[in-house]
Amino acid sequence: MKTGTFVNYQLAEVLLLLNKYQKENGSLNGFEIELSKLKEKWKKDTIPSTRSPIPDLYIMQDITVDQLIQIDAKINEYNTFSTENAANMQSVIKIINDGNIEFDFSYLDSIIQLARTKGKKVIIDSAVVFGDHFPEIFDNLSKDEITYIIQKYISELTTKYGDDIERIDVLNSVFDRNNVKGKDGTTVEDFWRRKFGDNYGEEILNICKSSLKKDIPLCWNEFYITNKNYADKKDRFLSIVSNIDSLDIIGIQDAFQDTADLEYTIDVLREIEQLCLSSSKKATITEFGCRLSGNTINELYATLNNNPLQINDHKLMVEQRINKLIETIANYVNQSQTFISVEGKMSKEFDFNAYLPELRELHRHGIYVNTVGNNWNQLIVNNNELNKMFENHNRPNINSNTDELISRK
């Protein structure tokens, strides 16, 4: 099984510069000055389609030379780099004065270049349909006009970078997405439904499949599929994707809650396995991390306010629960016939779930919960080595620091 991590364009730019200094100069004299210049440049960078400033990306404004050296070594452990929206269609499109369009892949270029130097492949994250942002730039366009844009985008993307791309996540976090809306109150999913009909996912995947210049797998990536509170969403989503011939991979980016029902979670992963086996598809976990539940956050604040001397012990207890969840899921999918990769953040410093607004007061008191677990990628790699040893034999349950792994039914 492959493992992947997320590399934003700023991290790629600075690691390329670091590698250049190490190769050409044999030392890092002067690198810190260049790092400061890069940080100033990043503050002025803009999104190509809107020319609006790029928000701060995780710890990039505070990152140190020592951290970069460690990260440069760390990313060698992964097979793929997910592009952190650097190639998202609605972000990279540029409409020229005469009405023609072009795509600005300059931020993607640095990630591709880093991947090549490391011998890795890239995953195009949130390529066409991205539920986190309402596509206002396409609001006044017809279905035919948007279809042309998708065709041109996929064609140019795969012509230029086809040999470097492991997978394209065509749709991401849009199914049943009601909390992201346009100015008129239209939800982000209803926008795509209005343009392409109730089968918008299949329509868009078909357009992408026919526009590929290389044979690259296409993925529909969704969240809360293993969340017990969204069982109806899971049933409807799996029913839809099972019948889309142009879909190659089902992606799960659940931000697994620390209080998740582990038995239910594994049952859903098993259900996805069976669906894949019957429909010749594969599956992947595309954002392997954990989100603190509302109850957990409230309990942490209660401890902070009422028993501050106990807050570190409470944090450790939460992190142990996260590790158990992460390791149980990793152990299960690592033995799966259909899950082909796991991708996650390399540390909590690069994890969106660690920066949620509701955690800011905890951060102010120096409380940072590790939301990605302890070396999940090493668990996958180590299990792969064990699996080779037991090939064609019954595989043992592997339960590093967890209770007995939930057995397959």
GROMACS .gro file of C-alpha atoms in nm:
model
  409
    1MET     CA    1   0.000   0.000   0.000
    2LYS     CA    2   0.123   0.349  -0.085
    3THR     CA    3   0.138   0.641   0.153
    4GLY     CA    4   0.118   1.009   0.069
    5THR     CA    5   0.137   1.347   0.234
    6PHE     CA    6   0.034   1.702   0.154
    7VAL     CA    7   0.283   1.953   0.014
    8ASN     CA    8   0.172   2.313  -0.033
    9TYR     CA    9   0.345   2.523  -0.297
   10GLN     CA   10   0.531   2.735  -0.040
   11LEU     CA   11   0.683   2.428   0.121
   12ALA     CA   12   0.783   2.301  -0.223
   13GLU     CA   13   0.945   2.632  -0.316
   14VAL     CA   14   1.154   2.653  -0.002
   15LEU     CA   15   1.258   2.285  -0.009
   16LEU     CA   16   1.376   2.327  -0.367
   17LEU     CA   17   1.580   2.627  -0.254
   18LEU     CA   18   1.718   2.429   0.040
   19ASN     CA   19   1.821   2.144  -0.189
   20LYS     CA   20   1.988   2.392  -0.424
   21TYR     CA   21   2.195   2.539  -0.140
   22GLN     CA   22   2.293   2.196  -0.016
   23LYS     CA   23   2.396   2.083  -0.364
   24GLU     CA   24   2.568   2.394  -0.497
   25ASN     CA   25   2.712   2.556  -0.188
   26GLY     CA   26   2.779   2.260   0.034
   27SER     CA   27   2.655   2.473   0.322
   28LEU     CA   28   2.352   2.677   0.429
   29ASN     CA   29   2.533   3.010   0.457
   30GLY     CA   30   2.295   3.272   0.333
   31PHE     CA   31   1.996   3.037   0.317
   32GLU     CA   32   1.823   3.201   0.612
   33ILE     CA   33   1.832   3.535   0.431
   34GLU     CA   34   1.674   3.375   0.123
   35LEU     CA   35   1.412   3.210   0.343
   36SER     CA   36   1.316   3.552   0.478
   37LYS     CA   37   1.283   3.684   0.123
   38LEU     CA   38   1.057   3.393   0.033
   39LYS     CA   39   0.834   3.461   0.331
   40GLU     CA   40   0.791   3.820   0.216
   41LYS     CA   41   0.709   3.702  -0.135
   42TRP     CA   42   0.445   3.461  -0.004
   43LYS     CA   43   0.267   3.750   0.167
   44LYS     CA   44   0.221   3.912  -0.175
   45ASP     CA   45   0.120   3.599  -0.368
   46THR     CA   46  -0.235   3.595  -0.503
   47ILE     CA   47  -0.486   3.337  -0.627
   48PRO     CA   48  -0.465   3.350  -1.010
   49SER     CA   49  -0.841   3.358  -1.076
   50THR     CA   50  -0.937   3.628  -0.826
   51ARG     CA   51  -0.607   3.804  -0.754
   52SER     CA   52  -0.702   3.790  -0.387
   53PRO     CA   53  -0.424   3.723  -0.131
   54ILE     CA   54  -0.338   3.363  -0.050
   55PRO     CA   55  -0.419   3.293   0.318
   56ASP     CA   56  -0.135   3.197   0.549
   57LEU     CA   57  -0.051   2.831   0.492
   58TYR     CA   58  -0.003   2.658   0.826
   59ILE     CA   59   0.337   2.732   0.987
   60MET     CA   60   0.508   2.863   0.674
   61GLN     CA   61   0.557   3.218   0.804
   62ASP     CA   62   0.727   3.086   1.119
   63ILE     CA   63   0.911   2.789   0.975
   64THR     CA   64   1.280   2.756   1.065
   65VAL     CA   65   1.582   2.620   0.883
   66ASP     CA   66   1.606   2.327   1.126
   67GLN     CA   67   1.240   2.239   1.069
   68LEU     CA   68   1.291   2.248   0.692
   69ILE     CA   69   1.588   2.013   0.713
   70GLN     CA   70   1.377   1.770   0.914
   71ILE     CA   71   1.081   1.800   0.675
   72ASP     CA   72   1.305   1.751   0.372
   73ALA     CA   73   1.411   1.415   0.514
   74LYS     CA   74   1.060   1.326   0.634
   75ILE     CA   75   0.885   1.361   0.298
   76ASN     CA   76   1.116   1.101   0.146
   77GLU     CA   77   0.914   0.843   0.342
   78TYR     CA   78   0.601   0.897   0.129
   79ASN     CA   79   0.512   0.779  -0.222
   80THR     CA   80   0.296   1.074  -0.327
   81PHE     CA   81   0.250   1.447  -0.266
   82SER     CA   82  -0.105   1.586  -0.262
   83THR     CA   83  -0.107   1.936  -0.406
   84GLU     CA   84  -0.308   2.130  -0.142
   85ASN     CA   85  -0.540   2.286  -0.404
   86ALA     CA   86  -0.250   2.437  -0.602
   87ALA     CA   87  -0.413   2.306  -0.921
   88ASN     CA   88  -0.780   2.358  -0.833
   89MET     CA   89  -0.961   2.459  -1.156
   90GLN     CA   90  -1.156   2.752  -1.014
   91SER     CA   91  -0.838   2.891  -0.855
   92VAL     CA   92  -0.600   2.864  -1.151
   93ILE     CA   93  -0.830   2.979  -1.429
   94LYS     CA   94  -0.759   3.319  -1.584
   95ILE     CA   95  -1.008   3.489  -1.814
   96ILE     CA   96  -0.833   3.705  -2.072
   97ASN     CA   97  -0.978   4.035  -2.196
   98ASP     CA   98  -1.100   3.889  -2.524
   99GLY     CA   99  -1.296   3.620  -2.341
  100ASN     CA  100  -1.039   3.344  -2.391
  101ILE     CA  101  -0.923   3.145  -2.093
  102GLU     CA  102  -0.594   3.007  -1.975
  103PHE     CA  103  -0.473   2.826  -1.666
  104ASP     CA  104  -0.194   2.943  -1.439
  105PHE     CA  105  -0.017   2.633  -1.307
  106SER     CA  106   0.282   2.825  -1.169
  107TYR     CA  107   0.216   2.720  -0.808
  108LEU     CA  108   0.177   2.359  -0.915
  109ASP     CA  109   0.509   2.377  -1.100
  110SER     CA  110   0.711   2.390  -0.779
  111ILE     CA  111   0.532   2.086  -0.633
  112ILE     CA  112   0.585   1.892  -0.955
  113GLN     CA  113   0.953   1.988  -0.961
  114LEU     CA  114   1.000   1.879  -0.599
  115ALA     CA  115   0.820   1.550  -0.667
  116ARG     CA  116   1.050   1.483  -0.962
  117THR     CA  117   1.363   1.549  -0.756
  118LYS     CA  118   1.232   1.310  -0.489
  119GLY     CA  119   1.115   1.044  -0.733
  120LYS     CA  120   0.750   1.085  -0.627
  121LYS     CA  121   0.412   1.128  -0.797
  122VAL     CA  122   0.153   1.398  -0.727
  123ILE     CA  123  -0.217   1.378  -0.650
  124ILE     CA  124  -0.424   1.664  -0.789
  125ASP     CA  125  -0.637   1.767  -0.493
  126SER     CA  126  -0.989   1.914  -0.539
  127ALA     CA  127  -0.940   1.941  -0.914
  128VAL     CA  128  -1.278   2.040  -1.062
  129VAL     CA  129  -1.556   2.041  -0.800
  130PHE     CA  130  -1.446   2.170  -0.460
  131GLY     CA  131  -1.718   2.188  -0.195
  132ASP     CA  132  -1.525   2.422   0.034
  133HIS     CA  133  -1.570   2.717  -0.201
  134PHE     CA  134  -1.872   2.835  -0.400
  135PRO     CA  135  -1.763   2.867  -0.768
  136GLU     CA  136  -1.882   3.224  -0.819
  137ILE     CA  137  -1.647   3.263  -1.115
  138PHE     CA  138  -1.863   3.013  -1.308
  139ASP     CA  139  -2.202   3.136  -1.182
  140ASN     CA  140  -2.312   3.309  -1.503
  141LEU     CA  141  -2.180   3.042  -1.739
  142SER     CA  142  -2.387   2.779  -1.916
  143LYS     CA  143  -2.338   2.405  -1.894
  144ASP     CA  144  -2.168   2.405  -2.235
  145GLU     CA  145  -1.931   2.684  -2.132
  146ILE     CA  146  -1.833   2.508  -1.810
  147THR     CA  147  -1.796   2.179  -1.997
  148TYR     CA  148  -1.551   2.346  -2.235
  149ILE     CA  149  -1.353   2.485  -1.940
  150ILE     CA  150  -1.334   2.141  -1.774
  151GLN     CA  151  -1.224   1.980  -2.100
  152LYS     CA  152  -0.955   2.240  -2.157
  153TYR     CA  153  -0.838   2.224  -1.797
  154ILE     CA  154  -0.803   1.844  -1.786
  155SER     CA  155  -0.643   1.836  -2.130
  156GLU     CA  156  -0.380   2.098  -2.042
  157LEU     CA  157  -0.317   1.955  -1.696
  158THR     CA  158  -0.255   1.602  -1.820
  159THR     CA  159  -0.067   1.711  -2.132
  160LYS     CA  160   0.181   1.910  -1.923
  161TYR     CA  161   0.205   1.690  -1.614
  162GLY     CA  162   0.049   1.357  -1.709
  163ASP     CA  163   0.359   1.149  -1.638
  164ASP     CA  164   0.384   1.302  -1.288
  165ILE     CA  165   0.023   1.250  -1.176
  166GLU     CA  166  -0.078   0.951  -0.965
  167ARG     CA  167  -0.449   1.040  -0.938
  168ILE     CA  168  -0.692   1.326  -0.997
  169ASP     CA  169  -0.949   1.395  -0.725
  170VAL     CA  170  -1.214   1.535  -0.959
  171LEU     CA  171  -1.484   1.597  -0.695
  172ASN     CA  172  -1.413   1.680  -0.334
  173SER     CA  173  -1.645   1.732  -0.035
  174VAL     CA  174  -1.950   1.847  -0.232
  175PHE     CA  175  -2.206   1.570  -0.177
  176ASP     CA  176  -2.483   1.690   0.057
  177ARG     CA  177  -2.278   2.005   0.121
  178ASN     CA  178  -2.527   2.261   0.252
  179ASN     CA  179  -2.311   2.495   0.458
  180VAL     CA  180  -2.128   2.656   0.164
  181LYS     CA  181  -2.352   2.890  -0.035
  182GLY     CA  182  -2.343   3.158  -0.301
  183LYS     CA  183  -2.468   3.513  -0.258
  184ASP     CA  184  -2.824   3.410  -0.348
  185GLY     CA  185  -2.828   3.124  -0.096
  186THR     CA  186  -2.767   2.847  -0.348
  187THR     CA  187  -2.563   2.567  -0.194
  188VAL     CA  188  -2.242   2.456  -0.361
  189GLU     CA  189  -2.393   2.118  -0.450
  190ASP     CA  190  -2.706   2.278  -0.592
  191PHE     CA  191  -2.485   2.493  -0.815
  192TRP     CA  192  -2.339   2.184  -0.984
  193ARG     CA  193  -2.678   2.012  -0.984
  194ARG     CA  194  -2.833   2.316  -1.154
  195LYS     CA  195  -2.564   2.314  -1.423
  196PHE     CA  196  -2.530   1.939  -1.484
  197GLY     CA  197  -2.843   1.779  -1.339
  198ASP     CA  198  -2.896   1.534  -1.056
  199ASN     CA  199  -2.620   1.310  -1.195
  200TYR     CA  200  -2.368   1.595  -1.190
  201GLY     CA  201  -2.092   1.372  -1.053
  202GLU     CA  202  -2.117   1.119  -1.331
  203GLU     CA  203  -2.151   1.393  -1.595
  204ILE     CA  204  -1.836   1.572  -1.478
  205LEU     CA  205  -1.636   1.251  -1.438
  206ASN     CA  206  -1.732   1.150  -1.792
  207ILE     CA  207  -1.613   1.487  -1.923
  208CYS     CA  208  -1.283   1.447  -1.740
  209LYS     CA  209  -1.233   1.088  -1.851
  210SER     CA  210  -1.282   1.181  -2.217
  211SER     CA  211  -1.039   1.475  -2.185
  212LEU     CA  212  -0.744   1.287  -2.031
  213LYS     CA  213  -0.421   1.284  -2.228
  214LYS     CA  214  -0.278   1.010  -2.007
  215ASP     CA  215  -0.437   0.707  -1.842
  216ILE     CA  216  -0.483   0.857  -1.494
  217PRO     CA  217  -0.731   0.726  -1.231
  218LEU     CA  218  -1.017   0.958  -1.135
  219CYS     CA  219  -1.149   0.988  -0.780
  220TRP     CA  220  -1.457   1.126  -0.603
  221ASN     CA  221  -1.352   1.221  -0.254
  222GLU     CA  222  -1.604   1.274   0.032
  223PHE     CA  223  -1.611   1.319   0.407
  224TYR     CA  224  -1.828   1.185   0.695
  225ILE     CA  225  -1.879   0.858   0.509
  226THR     CA  226  -1.780   0.657   0.819
  227ASN     CA  227  -1.953   0.891   1.064
  228LYS     CA  228  -2.242   0.713   1.235
  229ASN     CA  229  -2.449   1.033   1.236
  230TYR     CA  230  -2.440   1.048   0.857
  231ALA     CA  231  -2.540   0.691   0.773
  232ASP     CA  232  -2.805   0.806   0.524
  233LYS     CA  233  -2.549   1.021   0.340
  234LYS     CA  234  -2.314   0.723   0.326
  235ASP     CA  235  -2.582   0.496   0.181
  236ARG     CA  236  -2.681   0.745  -0.088
  237PHE     CA  237  -2.325   0.835  -0.181
  238LEU     CA  238  -2.210   0.474  -0.213
  239SER     CA  239  -2.519   0.389  -0.415
  240ILE     CA  240  -2.441   0.669  -0.660
  241VAL     CA  241  -2.068   0.608  -0.704
  242SER     CA  242  -2.109   0.233  -0.744
  243ASN     CA  243  -2.279   0.292  -1.080
  244ILE     CA  244  -2.036   0.546  -1.229
  245ASP     CA  245  -1.820   0.361  -1.480
  246SER     CA  246  -1.581   0.654  -1.529
  247LEU     CA  247  -1.500   0.661  -1.157
  248ASP     CA  248  -1.190   0.460  -1.068
  249ILE     CA  249  -1.137   0.536  -0.699
  250ILE     CA  250  -1.362   0.615  -0.402
  251GLY     CA  251  -1.190   0.857  -0.167
  252ILE     CA  252  -1.261   0.886   0.205
  253GLN     CA  253  -1.144   1.205   0.382
  254ASP     CA  254  -1.346   1.170   0.696
  255ALA     CA  255  -1.148   1.371   0.952
  256PHE     CA  256  -1.230   1.080   1.183
  257GLN     CA  257  -1.362   1.210   1.513
  258ASP     CA  258  -1.163   1.109   1.819
  259THR     CA  259  -1.485   0.967   1.971
  260ALA     CA  260  -1.574   0.766   1.660
  261ASP     CA  261  -1.746   0.429   1.698
  262LEU     CA  262  -1.459   0.204   1.586
  263GLU     CA  263  -1.676  -0.096   1.512
  264TYR     CA  264  -1.910   0.109   1.294
  265THR     CA  265  -1.612   0.272   1.121
  266ILE     CA  266  -1.461  -0.063   1.029
  267ASP     CA  267  -1.801  -0.191   0.916
  268VAL     CA  268  -1.827   0.099   0.670
  269LEU     CA  269  -1.474   0.040   0.541
  270ARG     CA  270  -1.571  -0.323   0.490
  271GLU     CA  271  -1.885  -0.210   0.302
  272ILE     CA  272  -1.669   0.007   0.074
  273GLU     CA  273  -1.441  -0.291   0.014
  274GLN     CA  274  -1.734  -0.505  -0.097
  275LEU     CA  275  -1.865  -0.230  -0.324
  276CYS     CA  276  -1.523  -0.197  -0.486
  277LEU     CA  277  -1.489  -0.570  -0.539
  278SER     CA  278  -1.826  -0.584  -0.713
  279SER     CA  279  -1.767  -0.276  -0.930
  280SER     CA  280  -1.395  -0.305  -1.017
  281LYS     CA  281  -1.310   0.013  -0.828
  282LYS     CA  282  -1.045   0.089  -0.569
  283ALA     CA  283  -1.058   0.296  -0.252
  284THR     CA  284  -0.823   0.528  -0.069
  285ILE     CA  285  -0.814   0.730   0.251
  286THR     CA  286  -0.727   1.072   0.119
  287GLU     CA  287  -0.694   1.277   0.438
  288PHE     CA  288  -0.597   1.055   0.726
  289GLY     CA  289  -0.631   1.255   1.045
  290CYS     CA  290  -0.860   1.322   1.335
  291ARG     CA  291  -1.098   1.600   1.431
  292LEU     CA  292  -1.185   1.659   1.793
  293SER     CA  293  -1.553   1.612   1.870
  294GLY     CA  294  -1.753   1.892   2.027
  295ASN     CA  295  -1.773   1.697   2.352
  296THR     CA  296  -1.397   1.650   2.362
  297ILE     CA  297  -1.335   2.021   2.305
  298ASN     CA  298  -1.583   2.116   2.577
  299GLU     CA  299  -1.422   1.870   2.818
  300LEU     CA  300  -1.075   2.010   2.747
  301TYR     CA  301  -1.194   2.363   2.817
  302ALA     CA  302  -1.365   2.248   3.135
  303THR     CA  303  -1.039   2.096   3.256
  304LEU     CA  304  -0.845   2.406   3.156
  305ASN     CA  305  -1.082   2.632   3.346
  306ASN     CA  306  -1.150   2.416   3.651
  307ASN     CA  307  -0.846   2.190   3.691
  308PRO     CA  308  -0.562   2.353   3.493
  309LEU     CA  309  -0.298   2.132   3.653
  310GLN     CA  310  -0.470   1.832   3.490
  311ILE     CA  311  -0.485   1.973   3.135
  312ASN     CA  312  -0.169   1.801   3.008
  313ASP     CA  313  -0.289   1.465   3.139
  314HIS     CA  314  -0.627   1.525   2.974
  315LYS     CA  315  -0.456   1.616   2.645
  316LEU     CA  316  -0.250   1.297   2.663
  317MET     CA  317  -0.565   1.091   2.717
  318VAL     CA  318  -0.723   1.247   2.406
  319GLU     CA  319  -0.409   1.181   2.202
  320GLN     CA  320  -0.405   0.818   2.315
  321ARG     CA  321  -0.763   0.786   2.192
  322ILE     CA  322  -0.661   0.939   1.859
  323ASN     CA  323  -0.367   0.701   1.827
  324LYS     CA  324  -0.591   0.403   1.891
  325LEU     CA  325  -0.834   0.516   1.623
  326ILE     CA  326  -0.563   0.598   1.368
  327GLU     CA  327  -0.377   0.273   1.425
  328THR     CA  328  -0.690   0.057   1.412
  329ILE     CA  329  -0.797   0.206   1.079
  330ALA     CA  330  -0.444   0.187   0.939
  331ASN     CA  331  -0.410  -0.177   1.037
  332TYR     CA  332  -0.742  -0.262   0.876
  333VAL     CA  333  -0.698  -0.089   0.540
  334ASN     CA  334  -0.339  -0.208   0.517
  335GLN     CA  335  -0.468  -0.564   0.485
  336SER     CA  336  -0.745  -0.469   0.243
  337GLN     CA  337  -0.768  -0.591  -0.115
  338THR     CA  338  -0.921  -0.266  -0.235
  339PHE     CA  339  -0.769   0.021  -0.035
  340ILE     CA  340  -0.459   0.116  -0.231
  341SER     CA  341  -0.325   0.421  -0.046
  342VAL     CA  342  -0.344   0.629   0.269
  343GLU     CA  343  -0.262   1.000   0.259
  344GLY     CA  344  -0.232   1.234   0.553
  345LYS     CA  345  -0.054   1.534   0.697
  346MET     CA  346   0.304   1.479   0.809
  347SER     CA  347   0.242   1.648   1.146
  348LYS     CA  348  -0.017   1.846   1.340
  349GLU     CA  349   0.160   2.166   1.228
  350PHE     CA  350   0.030   2.102   0.876
  351ASP     CA  351  -0.312   1.966   0.971
  352PHE     CA  352  -0.621   2.181   0.916
  353ASN     CA  353  -0.798   2.003   1.203
  354ALA     CA  354  -0.538   2.133   1.448
  355TYR     CA  355  -0.614   2.496   1.355
  356LEU     CA  356  -0.992   2.504   1.389
  357PRO     CA  357  -1.129   2.830   1.539
  358GLU     CA  358  -1.274   2.648   1.838
  359LEU     CA  359  -0.922   2.543   1.941
  360ARG     CA  360  -0.767   2.891   1.948
  361GLU     CA  361  -0.816   2.946   2.321
  362LEU     CA  362  -0.645   2.613   2.391
  363HIS     CA  363  -0.355   2.724   2.169
  364ARG     CA  364  -0.330   3.049   2.363
  365HIS     CA  365  -0.256   2.839   2.670
  366GLY     CA  366  -0.001   2.626   2.484
  367ILE     CA  367  -0.230   2.324   2.439
  368TYR     CA  368  -0.182   2.168   2.095
  369VAL     CA  369  -0.341   1.827   2.042
  370ASN     CA  370  -0.170   1.590   1.798
  371THR     CA  371  -0.451   1.526   1.549
  372VAL     CA  372  -0.256   1.301   1.311
  373GLY     CA  373  -0.136   1.026   1.543
  374ASN     CA  374   0.215   0.896   1.591
  375ASN     CA  375   0.389   0.809   1.264
  376TRP     CA  376   0.086   0.657   1.092
  377ASN     CA  377   0.284   0.623   0.769
  378GLN     CA  378   0.545   0.410   0.943
  379LEU     CA  379   0.268   0.184   1.068
  380ILE     CA  380   0.152   0.132   0.708
  381VAL     CA  381   0.506   0.072   0.583
  382ASN     CA  382   0.590  -0.169   0.864
  383ASN     CA  383   0.268  -0.360   0.813
  384ASN     CA  384   0.343  -0.387   0.442
  385GLU     CA  385   0.671  -0.557   0.527
  386LEU     CA  386   0.495  -0.796   0.764
  387ASN     CA  387   0.227  -0.870   0.505
  388LYS     CA  388   0.495  -0.978   0.259
  389MET     CA  389   0.622  -1.228   0.514
  390PHE     CA  390   0.276  -1.381   0.553
  391GLU     CA  391   0.175  -1.372   0.185
  392ASN     CA  392  -0.060  -1.658   0.093
  393HIS     CA  393  -0.099  -1.743   0.464
  394ASN     CA  394  -0.341  -1.633   0.730
  395ARG     CA  395  -0.243  -1.285   0.842
  396PRO     CA  396  -0.220  -1.208   1.212
  397ASN     CA  397  -0.395  -0.916   1.372
  398ILE     CA  398  -0.143  -0.638   1.428
  399ASN     CA  399  -0.241  -0.420   1.720
  400SER     CA  400   0.040  -0.173   1.799
  401ASN     CA  401  -0.071   0.006   2.117
  402THR     CA  402  -0.437  -0.067   2.050
  403ASP     CA  403  -0.698  -0.301   2.185
  404GLU     CA  404  -0.766  -0.609   1.978
  405LEU     CA  405  -0.816  -0.504   1.618
  406ILE     CA  406  -1.178  -0.529   1.514
  407SER     CA  407  -1.191  -0.853   1.323
  408ARG     CA  408  -1.333  -0.890   0.975
  409LYS     CA  409  -1.678  -1.041   0.966
   0.00000   0.00000   0.00000
